[in-house]
Coordinates of C-alpha atoms and ligand atoms in Angstrom, one line a residue:
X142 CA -29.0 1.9 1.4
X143 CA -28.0 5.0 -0.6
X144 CA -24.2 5.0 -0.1
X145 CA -21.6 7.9 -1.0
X146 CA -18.0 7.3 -1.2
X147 CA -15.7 10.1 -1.5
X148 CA -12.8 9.4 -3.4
X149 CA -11.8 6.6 -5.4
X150 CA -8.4 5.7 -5.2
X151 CA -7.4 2.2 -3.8
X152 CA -9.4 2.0 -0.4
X153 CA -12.5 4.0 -2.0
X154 CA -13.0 2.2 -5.3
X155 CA -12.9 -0.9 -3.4
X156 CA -15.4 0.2 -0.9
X157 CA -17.8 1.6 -3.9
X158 CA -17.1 -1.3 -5.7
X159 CA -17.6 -3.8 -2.8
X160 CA -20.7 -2.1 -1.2
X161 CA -22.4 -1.9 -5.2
X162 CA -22.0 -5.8 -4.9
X163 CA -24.0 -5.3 -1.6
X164 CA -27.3 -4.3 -3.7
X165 CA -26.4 -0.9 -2.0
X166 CA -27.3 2.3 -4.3
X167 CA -23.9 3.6 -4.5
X168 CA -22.4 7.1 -5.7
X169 CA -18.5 7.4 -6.0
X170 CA -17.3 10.9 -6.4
X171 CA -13.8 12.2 -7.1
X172 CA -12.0 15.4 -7.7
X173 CA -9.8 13.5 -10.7
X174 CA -11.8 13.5 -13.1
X175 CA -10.0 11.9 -15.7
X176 CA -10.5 8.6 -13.1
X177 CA -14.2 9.4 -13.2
X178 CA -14.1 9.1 -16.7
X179 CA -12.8 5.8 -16.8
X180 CA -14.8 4.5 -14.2
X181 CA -18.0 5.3 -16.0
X182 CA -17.2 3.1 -19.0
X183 CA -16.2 0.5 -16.6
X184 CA -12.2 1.1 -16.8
X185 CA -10.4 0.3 -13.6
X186 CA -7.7 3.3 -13.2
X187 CA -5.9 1.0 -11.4
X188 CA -4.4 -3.1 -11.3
X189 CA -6.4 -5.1 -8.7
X190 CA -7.6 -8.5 -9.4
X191 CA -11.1 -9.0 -10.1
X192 CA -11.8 -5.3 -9.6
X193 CA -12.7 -4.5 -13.4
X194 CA -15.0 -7.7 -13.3
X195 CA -17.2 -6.4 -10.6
X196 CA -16.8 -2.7 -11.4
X197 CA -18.7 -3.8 -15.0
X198 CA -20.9 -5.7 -13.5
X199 CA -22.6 -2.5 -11.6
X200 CA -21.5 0.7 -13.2
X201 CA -24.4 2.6 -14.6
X202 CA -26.8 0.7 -12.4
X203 CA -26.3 0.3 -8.4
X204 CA -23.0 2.7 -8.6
X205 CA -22.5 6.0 -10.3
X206 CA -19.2 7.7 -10.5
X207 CA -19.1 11.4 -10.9
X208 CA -17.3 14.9 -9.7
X209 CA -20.5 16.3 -8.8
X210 CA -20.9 16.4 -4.9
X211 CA -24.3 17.4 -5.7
X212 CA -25.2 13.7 -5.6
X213 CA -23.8 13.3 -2.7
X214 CA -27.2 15.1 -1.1
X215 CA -30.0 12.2 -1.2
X216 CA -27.6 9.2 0.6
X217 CA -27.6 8.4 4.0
X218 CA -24.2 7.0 4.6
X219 CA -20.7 9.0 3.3
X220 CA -17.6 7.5 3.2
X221 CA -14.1 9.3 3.2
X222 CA -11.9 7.5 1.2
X223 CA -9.0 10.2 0.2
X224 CA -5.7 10.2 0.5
X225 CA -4.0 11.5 3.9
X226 CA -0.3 11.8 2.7
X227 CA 2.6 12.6 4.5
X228 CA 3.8 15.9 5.5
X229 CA 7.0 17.8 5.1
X230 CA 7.7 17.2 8.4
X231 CA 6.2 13.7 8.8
X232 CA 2.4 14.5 9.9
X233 CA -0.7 12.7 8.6
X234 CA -1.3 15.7 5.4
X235 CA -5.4 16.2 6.0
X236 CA -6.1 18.8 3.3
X237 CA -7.8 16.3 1.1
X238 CA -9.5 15.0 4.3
X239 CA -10.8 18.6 5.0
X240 CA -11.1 20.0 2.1
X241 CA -13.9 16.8 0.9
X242 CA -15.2 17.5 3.9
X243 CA -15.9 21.8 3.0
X244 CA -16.8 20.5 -0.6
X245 CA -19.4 17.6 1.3
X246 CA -21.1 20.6 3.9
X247 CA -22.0 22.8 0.6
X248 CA -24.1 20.1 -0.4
X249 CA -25.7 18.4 2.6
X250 CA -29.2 19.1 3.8
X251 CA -29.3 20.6 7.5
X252 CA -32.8 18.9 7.9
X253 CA -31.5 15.7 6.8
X254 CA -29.7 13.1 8.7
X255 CA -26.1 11.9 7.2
X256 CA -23.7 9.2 9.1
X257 CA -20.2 10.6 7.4
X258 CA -17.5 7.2 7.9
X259 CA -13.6 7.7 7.7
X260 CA -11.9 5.4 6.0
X261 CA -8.9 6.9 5.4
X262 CA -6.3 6.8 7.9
X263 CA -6.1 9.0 10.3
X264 CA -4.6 10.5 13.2
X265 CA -6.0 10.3 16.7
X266 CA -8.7 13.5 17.4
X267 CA -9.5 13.7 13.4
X268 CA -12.7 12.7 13.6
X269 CA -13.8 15.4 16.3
X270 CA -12.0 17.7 14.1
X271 CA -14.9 16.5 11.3
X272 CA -17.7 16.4 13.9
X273 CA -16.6 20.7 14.5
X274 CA -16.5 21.4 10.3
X275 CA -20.3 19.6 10.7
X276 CA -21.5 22.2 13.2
X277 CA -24.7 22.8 12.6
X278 CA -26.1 20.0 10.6
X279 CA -27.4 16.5 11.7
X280 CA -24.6 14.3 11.0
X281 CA -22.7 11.8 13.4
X282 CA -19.4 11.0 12.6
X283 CA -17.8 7.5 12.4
X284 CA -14.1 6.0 12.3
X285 CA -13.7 2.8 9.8
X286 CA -10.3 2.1 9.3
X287 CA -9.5 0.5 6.4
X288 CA -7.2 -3.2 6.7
X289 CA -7.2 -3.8 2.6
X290 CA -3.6 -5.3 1.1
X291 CA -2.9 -4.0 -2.0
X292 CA -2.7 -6.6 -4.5
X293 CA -5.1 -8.7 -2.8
X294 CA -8.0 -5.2 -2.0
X295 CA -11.0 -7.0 -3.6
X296 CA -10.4 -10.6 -1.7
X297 CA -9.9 -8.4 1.5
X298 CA -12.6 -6.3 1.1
X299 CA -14.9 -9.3 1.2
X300 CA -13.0 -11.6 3.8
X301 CA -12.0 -9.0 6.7
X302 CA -10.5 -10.0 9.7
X303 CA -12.4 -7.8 11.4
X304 CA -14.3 -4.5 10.9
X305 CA -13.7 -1.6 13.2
X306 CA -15.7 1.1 13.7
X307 CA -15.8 4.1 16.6
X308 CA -18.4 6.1 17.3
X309 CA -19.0 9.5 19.0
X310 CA -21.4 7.6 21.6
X311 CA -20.3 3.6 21.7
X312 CA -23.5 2.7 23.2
X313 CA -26.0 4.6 20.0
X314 CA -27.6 1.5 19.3
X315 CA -29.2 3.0 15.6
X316 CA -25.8 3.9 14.9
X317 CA -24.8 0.2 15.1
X318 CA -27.2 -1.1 13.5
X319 CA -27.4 1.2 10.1
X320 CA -23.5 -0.2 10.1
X321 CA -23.6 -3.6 11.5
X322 CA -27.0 -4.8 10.5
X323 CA -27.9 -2.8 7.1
X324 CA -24.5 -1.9 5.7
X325 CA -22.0 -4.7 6.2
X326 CA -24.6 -7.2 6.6
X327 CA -22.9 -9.5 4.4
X328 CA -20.2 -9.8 7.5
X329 CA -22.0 -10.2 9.5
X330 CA -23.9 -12.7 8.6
X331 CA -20.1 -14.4 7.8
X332 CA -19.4 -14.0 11.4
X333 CA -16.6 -11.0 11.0
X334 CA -16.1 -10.0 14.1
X335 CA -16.9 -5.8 15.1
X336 CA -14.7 -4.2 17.3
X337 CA -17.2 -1.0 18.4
X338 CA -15.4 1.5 20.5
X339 CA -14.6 5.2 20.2
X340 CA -13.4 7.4 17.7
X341 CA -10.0 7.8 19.5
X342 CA -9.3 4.1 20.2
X343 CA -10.3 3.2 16.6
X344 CA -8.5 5.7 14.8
X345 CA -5.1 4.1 16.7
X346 CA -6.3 0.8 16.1
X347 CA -5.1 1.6 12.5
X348 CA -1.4 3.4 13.6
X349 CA -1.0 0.9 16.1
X350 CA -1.8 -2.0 13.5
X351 CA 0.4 -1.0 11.1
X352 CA 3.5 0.2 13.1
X353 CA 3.2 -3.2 14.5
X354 CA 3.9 -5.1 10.8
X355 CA 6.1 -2.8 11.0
X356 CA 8.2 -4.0 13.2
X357 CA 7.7 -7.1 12.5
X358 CA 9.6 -6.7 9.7
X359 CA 12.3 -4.4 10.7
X360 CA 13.0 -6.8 13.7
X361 CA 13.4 -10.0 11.4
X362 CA 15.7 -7.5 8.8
X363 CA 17.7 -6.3 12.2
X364 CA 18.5 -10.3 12.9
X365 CA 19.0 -10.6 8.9
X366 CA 22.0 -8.4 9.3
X367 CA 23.1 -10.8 12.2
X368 CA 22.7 -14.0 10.0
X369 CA 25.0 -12.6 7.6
X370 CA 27.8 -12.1 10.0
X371 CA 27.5 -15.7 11.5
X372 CA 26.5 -18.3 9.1
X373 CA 23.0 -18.6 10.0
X374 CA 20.3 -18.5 7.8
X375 CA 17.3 -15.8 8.3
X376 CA 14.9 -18.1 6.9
X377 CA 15.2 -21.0 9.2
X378 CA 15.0 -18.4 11.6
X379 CA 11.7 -17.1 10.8
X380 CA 10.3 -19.9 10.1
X381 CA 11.7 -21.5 13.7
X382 CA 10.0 -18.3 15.4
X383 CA 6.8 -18.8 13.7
X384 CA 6.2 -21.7 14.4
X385 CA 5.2 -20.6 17.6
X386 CA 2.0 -19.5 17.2
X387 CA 2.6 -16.1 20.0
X388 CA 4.8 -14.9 16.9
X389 CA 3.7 -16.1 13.7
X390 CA 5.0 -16.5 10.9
X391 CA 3.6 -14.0 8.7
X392 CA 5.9 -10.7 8.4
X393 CA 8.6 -12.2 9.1
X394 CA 10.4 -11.9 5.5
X395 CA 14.0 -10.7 5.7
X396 CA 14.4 -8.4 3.0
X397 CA 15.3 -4.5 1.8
X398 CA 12.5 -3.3 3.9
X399 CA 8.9 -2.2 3.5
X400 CA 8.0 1.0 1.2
X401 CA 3.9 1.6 -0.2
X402 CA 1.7 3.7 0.2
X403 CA 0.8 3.2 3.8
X404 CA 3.6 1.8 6.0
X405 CA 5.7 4.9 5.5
X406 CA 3.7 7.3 6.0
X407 CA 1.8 5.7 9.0
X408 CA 4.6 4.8 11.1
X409 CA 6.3 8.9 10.5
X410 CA 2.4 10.2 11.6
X411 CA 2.1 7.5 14.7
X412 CA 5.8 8.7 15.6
X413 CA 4.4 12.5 15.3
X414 CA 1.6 11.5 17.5
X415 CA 3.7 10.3 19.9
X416 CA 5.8 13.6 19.8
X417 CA 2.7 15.6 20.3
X418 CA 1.4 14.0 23.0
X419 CA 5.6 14.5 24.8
X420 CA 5.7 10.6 24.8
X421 CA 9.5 9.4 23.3
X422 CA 8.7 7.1 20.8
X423 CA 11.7 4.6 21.0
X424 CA 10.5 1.6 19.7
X425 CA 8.4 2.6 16.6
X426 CA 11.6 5.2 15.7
X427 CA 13.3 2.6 15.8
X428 CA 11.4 0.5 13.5
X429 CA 11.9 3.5 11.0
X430 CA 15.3 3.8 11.4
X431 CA 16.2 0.3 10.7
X432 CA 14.1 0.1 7.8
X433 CA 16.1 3.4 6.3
X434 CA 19.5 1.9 6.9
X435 CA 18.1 -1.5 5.0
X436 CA 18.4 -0.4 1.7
X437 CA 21.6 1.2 2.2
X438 CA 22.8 -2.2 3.9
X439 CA 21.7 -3.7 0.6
X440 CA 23.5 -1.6 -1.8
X441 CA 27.0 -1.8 0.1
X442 CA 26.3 -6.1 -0.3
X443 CA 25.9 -5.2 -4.3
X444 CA 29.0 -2.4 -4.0
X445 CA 30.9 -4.6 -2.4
X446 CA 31.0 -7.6 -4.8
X447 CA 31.9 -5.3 -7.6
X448 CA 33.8 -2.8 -6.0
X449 CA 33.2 -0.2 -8.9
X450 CA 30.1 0.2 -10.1
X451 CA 30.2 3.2 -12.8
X452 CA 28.7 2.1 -16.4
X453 CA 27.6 -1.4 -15.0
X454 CA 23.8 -2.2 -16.0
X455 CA 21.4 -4.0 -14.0
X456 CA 17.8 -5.5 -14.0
X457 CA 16.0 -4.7 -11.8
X458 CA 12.8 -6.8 -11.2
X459 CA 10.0 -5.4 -9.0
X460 CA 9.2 -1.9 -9.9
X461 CA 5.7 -0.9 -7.4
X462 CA 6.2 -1.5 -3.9
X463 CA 4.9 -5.4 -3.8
X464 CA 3.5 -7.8 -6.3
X465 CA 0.0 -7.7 -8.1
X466 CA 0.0 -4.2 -7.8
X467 CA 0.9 -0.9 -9.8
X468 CA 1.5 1.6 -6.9
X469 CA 4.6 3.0 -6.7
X470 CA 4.5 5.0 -3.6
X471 CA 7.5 4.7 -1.6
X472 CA 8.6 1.5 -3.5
X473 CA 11.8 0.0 -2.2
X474 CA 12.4 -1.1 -6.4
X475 CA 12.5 2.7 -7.5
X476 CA 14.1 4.0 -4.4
X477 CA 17.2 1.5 -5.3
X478 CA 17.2 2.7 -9.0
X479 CA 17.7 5.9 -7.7
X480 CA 20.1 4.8 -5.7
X481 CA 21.8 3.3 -8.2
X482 CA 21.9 5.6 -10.8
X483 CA 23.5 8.3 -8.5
X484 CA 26.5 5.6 -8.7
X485 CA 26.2 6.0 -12.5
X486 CA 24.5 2.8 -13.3
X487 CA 22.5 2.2 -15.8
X488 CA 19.1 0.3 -15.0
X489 CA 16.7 -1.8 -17.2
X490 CA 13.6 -2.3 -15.1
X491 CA 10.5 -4.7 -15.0
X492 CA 7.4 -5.7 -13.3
X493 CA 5.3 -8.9 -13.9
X494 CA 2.0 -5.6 -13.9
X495 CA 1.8 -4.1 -17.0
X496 CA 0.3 -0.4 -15.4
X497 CA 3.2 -0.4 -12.8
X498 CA 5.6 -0.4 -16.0
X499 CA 2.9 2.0 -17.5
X500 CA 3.7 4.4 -13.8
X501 CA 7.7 3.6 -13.6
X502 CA 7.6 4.7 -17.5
X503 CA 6.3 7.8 -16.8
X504 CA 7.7 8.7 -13.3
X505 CA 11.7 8.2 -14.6
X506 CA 9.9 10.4 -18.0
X507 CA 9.1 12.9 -15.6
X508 CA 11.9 13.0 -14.5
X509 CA 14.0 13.3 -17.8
X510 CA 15.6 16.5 -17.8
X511 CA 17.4 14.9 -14.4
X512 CA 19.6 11.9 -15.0
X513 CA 17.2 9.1 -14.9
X514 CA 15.3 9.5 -18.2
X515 CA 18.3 8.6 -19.9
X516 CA 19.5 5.6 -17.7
X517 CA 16.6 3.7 -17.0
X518 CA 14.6 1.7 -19.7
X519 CA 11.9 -0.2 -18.5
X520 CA 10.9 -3.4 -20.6
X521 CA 7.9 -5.9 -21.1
X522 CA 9.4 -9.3 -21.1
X523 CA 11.9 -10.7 -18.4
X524 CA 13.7 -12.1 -20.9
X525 CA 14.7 -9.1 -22.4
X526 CA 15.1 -7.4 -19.4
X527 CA 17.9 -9.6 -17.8
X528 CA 19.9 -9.7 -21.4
X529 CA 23.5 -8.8 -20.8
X530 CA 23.2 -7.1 -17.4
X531 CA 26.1 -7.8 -15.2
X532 CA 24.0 -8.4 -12.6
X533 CA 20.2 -9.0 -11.3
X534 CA 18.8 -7.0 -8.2
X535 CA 15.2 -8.8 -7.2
X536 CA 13.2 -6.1 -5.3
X537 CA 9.9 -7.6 -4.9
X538 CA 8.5 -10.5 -3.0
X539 CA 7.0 -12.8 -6.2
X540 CA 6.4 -16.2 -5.8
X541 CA 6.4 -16.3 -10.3
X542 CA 10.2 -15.7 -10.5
X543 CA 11.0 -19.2 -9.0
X544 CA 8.8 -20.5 -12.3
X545 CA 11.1 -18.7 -14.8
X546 CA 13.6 -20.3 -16.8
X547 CA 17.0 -19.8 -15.1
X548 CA 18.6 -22.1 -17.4
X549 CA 17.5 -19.5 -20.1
X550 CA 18.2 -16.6 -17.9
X551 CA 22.0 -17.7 -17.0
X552 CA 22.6 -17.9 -20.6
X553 CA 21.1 -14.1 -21.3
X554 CA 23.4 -12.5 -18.7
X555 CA 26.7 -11.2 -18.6
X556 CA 27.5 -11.9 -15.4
X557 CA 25.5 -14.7 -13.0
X558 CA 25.2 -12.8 -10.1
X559 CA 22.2 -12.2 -8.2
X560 CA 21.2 -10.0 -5.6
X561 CA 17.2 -11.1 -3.8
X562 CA 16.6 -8.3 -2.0
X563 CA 13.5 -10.3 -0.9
X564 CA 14.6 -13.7 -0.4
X565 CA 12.3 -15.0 -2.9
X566 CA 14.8 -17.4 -4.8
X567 CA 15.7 -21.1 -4.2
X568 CA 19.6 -20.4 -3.4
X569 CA 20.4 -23.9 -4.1
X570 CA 18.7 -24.2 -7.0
X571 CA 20.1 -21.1 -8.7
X572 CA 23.7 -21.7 -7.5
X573 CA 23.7 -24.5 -9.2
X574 CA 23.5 -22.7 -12.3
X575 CA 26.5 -21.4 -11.8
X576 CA 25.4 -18.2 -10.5
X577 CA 26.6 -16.3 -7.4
X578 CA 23.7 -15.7 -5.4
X579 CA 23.3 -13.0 -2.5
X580 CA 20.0 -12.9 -0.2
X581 CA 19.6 -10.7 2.9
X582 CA 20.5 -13.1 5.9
X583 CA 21.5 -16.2 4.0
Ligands
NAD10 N1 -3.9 2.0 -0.3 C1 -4.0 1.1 0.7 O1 -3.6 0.0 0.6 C2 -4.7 1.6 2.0 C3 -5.0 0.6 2.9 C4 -5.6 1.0 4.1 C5 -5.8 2.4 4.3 N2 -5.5 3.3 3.4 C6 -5.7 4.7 3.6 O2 -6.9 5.1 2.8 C7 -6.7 6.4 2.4 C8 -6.8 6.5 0.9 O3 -5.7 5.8 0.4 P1 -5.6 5.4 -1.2 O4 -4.4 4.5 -1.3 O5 -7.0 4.9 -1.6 O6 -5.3 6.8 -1.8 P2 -5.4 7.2 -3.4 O7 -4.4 8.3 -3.5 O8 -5.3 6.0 -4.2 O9 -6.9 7.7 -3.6 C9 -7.3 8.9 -3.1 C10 -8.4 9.5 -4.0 O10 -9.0 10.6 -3.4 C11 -9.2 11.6 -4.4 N3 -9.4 12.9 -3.8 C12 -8.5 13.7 -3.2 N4 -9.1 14.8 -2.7 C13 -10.4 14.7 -3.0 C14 -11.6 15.5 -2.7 N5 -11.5 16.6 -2.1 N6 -12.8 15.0 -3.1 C15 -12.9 13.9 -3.8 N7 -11.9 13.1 -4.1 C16 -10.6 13.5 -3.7 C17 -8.0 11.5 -5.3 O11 -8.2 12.1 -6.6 C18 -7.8 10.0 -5.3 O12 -8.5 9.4 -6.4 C19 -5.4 6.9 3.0 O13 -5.7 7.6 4.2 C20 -4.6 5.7 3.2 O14 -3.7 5.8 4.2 C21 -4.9 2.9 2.2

């Protein structure tokens, strides 16, 4: 099918990408058009495994990037792919949503039939809002929540757990199978399951999924702070409670808490949902709050071992907000520098990704004339990275430090002391190396 996706950040470079791989005819479009440059020689703008790969394989032939909307008249399925940031005061920000959508309605064809999918998140009664803007013209509107990981988009994109998709009319059986039958065939013929419903229920499967992970994590951080009090070990605790297959064990890492692009924001727009509709929203606040006072719970661990912290440097490993990606939004790693170099410390950063150095080099550059520029250095080896520091702050969950050489790294240091913000290190093992090692709950 001829397929246009609109914007082509992480969710909509995947789905053009994905989709291209498809044998779909596929048109990205983007207002950046600096990205749109790269993309047409085949550059990924951004770090996701296996993306430039595919990308290469079917750039210039089943899948055109461009800023021209213009193209975006001759397909028969549009997907909204940009960015619905947060608000000043915590709302779901749908300028980019609406304003693809003005750009989009200069271009279609009132004669011609369009099926315009959401992909970006949401909040509950967006998509009528699109339907109104498309007044006149003969286009039916769809919500497709998007489920990708960062890190892992491209694996996700062609294993889902399940694809969700709300209609106007749940029962419009050509509507179901342009989607079901034409565009995700591949899934289906995997067996993926659909969930089909309305607009409304799908566009709160995506809040409700997220807040959930949530608080799955702030929960298991709440009894962290608990373990540290009484000699238990968070670990063992999460993995005794998922064990039992009503919990699960996945999202149940004790840690500083969860940043990104999408957490955040979602669980401040479900919470304003919630507001709007005069329903207190106790739990999922709650779910926020603890995550705020993590971080902070964190820092007092590392101010309290050294009591003063003033000229003290640190490593600090993990800059984007997980590992095998470069996005920064929200990440808990810069958030702490910040942190820390209110306190007057100074900070030599890394990250295994060489474009999330690439974005924390030029975010703290940015911010030069303020005090970071000139306390932060952010290096390409470890190695380098951990020499002399009195200390070393982990602040992202990556299975590859437990393969790097402590022996090495405890003779690089100042001072042995470590503090895994993510639980990631074998305790025992790095004790004994002599260093003094602080998790979050154990
Ligand atoms: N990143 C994720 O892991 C993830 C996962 C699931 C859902 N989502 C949701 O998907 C949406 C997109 O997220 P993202 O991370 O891909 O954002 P992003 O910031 O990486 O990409 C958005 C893109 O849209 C472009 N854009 C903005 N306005 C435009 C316009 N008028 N016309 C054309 N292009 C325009 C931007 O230039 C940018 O390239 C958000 O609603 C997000 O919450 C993201």
């Amino acid at each position: 099918m001829k397929v246009g996706v609109i914007g082509t950040g992480y969710v909509g470079l995947i789905q053009a990408v994905g989709l291209a791989s498809f044998n779909h005819e596929v048109i990205g479009v983007d207002i950046d058009t600096s990205k749109i440059e790269k993309l047409k020689r085949g550059i990924s703008p951004l770090h996701e495994e296996g993306l430039e790969e595919v990308l290469k394989k079917h750039v210039n032939k089943n899948l055109i990037f461009s800023a021209d909307y213009n193209l975006l008249k001759n397909t028969d399925v549009i997907f909204l792919c940009v960015g619905t940031p947060q608000d000043k005061d915590g709302k779901a920000n749908l300028s980019f949503l609406f304003d693809a959508a003005e750009n989009l309605k200069r271009v279609l064809d009132k004669k011609e039939e369009y099926i315009i999918v959401t992909k970006s998140t949401v909040p509950v009664g967006t998509n009528r809002k699109l339907k109104e803007i498309f007044k006149g013209f003969n286009v039916k509107v769809v919500s497709n929540p998007e489920f990708l990981r960062e890190g892992k988009a491209l694996y996700d994109f062609y294993n889902p757990d399940r694809i969700v998709l709300g209609f106007e009319n749940e029962k419009d059986e050509k509507l179901k199978d342009i989607l079901v039958n034409s565009i995700y065939k591949p899934f289906k013929e995997k067996n993926v399951p659909f969930v089909i419903t309305n607009l409304e229920t799908a566009e709160l499967i995506k809040y409700a999924s997220n807040a959930f992970l949530a608080t799955k994590i702030s929960f298991i951080n709440e009894i962290a702070k608990l373990c540290d009090k009484v000699n238990a070990n968070v670990k063992k605790v999460a993995e005794g409670m998922g064990l039992d297959p009503r919990i699960g064990k996945a999202f149940l890492n004790a840690g500083i808490g969860w940043g990104g692009s999408c957490f955040p924001k979602d669980v401040k727009a479900l919470i304003k949902q919630f507001e709007e509709n005069n329903i207190e929203p106790i739990l999922i606040k709650a779910t926020d709050i603890v995550n705020e006072k993590q971080l902070e719970y964190f820092l007092e661990k590392i101010e309290n071992y050294y009591k003063d912290l003033k000229e003290r440097t640190f490593a600090v490993l993990g800059l984007a907000f997980k590992p095998n990606t470069d996005d920064l939004r929200e990440s808990r790693g810069i958030k702490l520098i910040e942190k820390l170099i209110e306190k007057k410390v100074k900070v030599k950063g890394f990250d295994y990704v060489e474009k999330a150095r690439e974005n924390a080099r030029s975010y703290f550059s940015l911010k030069e004339n303020l005090i970071y520029g000139y306390n932060v250095v952010i290096l390409d080896d470890l190695y380098e990275t951990v020499k002399k520091v009195d200390g070393i702050i982990i602040t992202v969950e990556d299975d590859k430090f437990n393969s790097e050489n402590w022996q090495k790294i405890a003779s690089l240091v100042k001072e042995k002391v470590i503090f895994d913000g993510r639980n990631i290190l074998n305790k025992e093992n790095i004790e004994s190396l002599g260093f003094k090692y602080f998790g979050v709950g154990i």
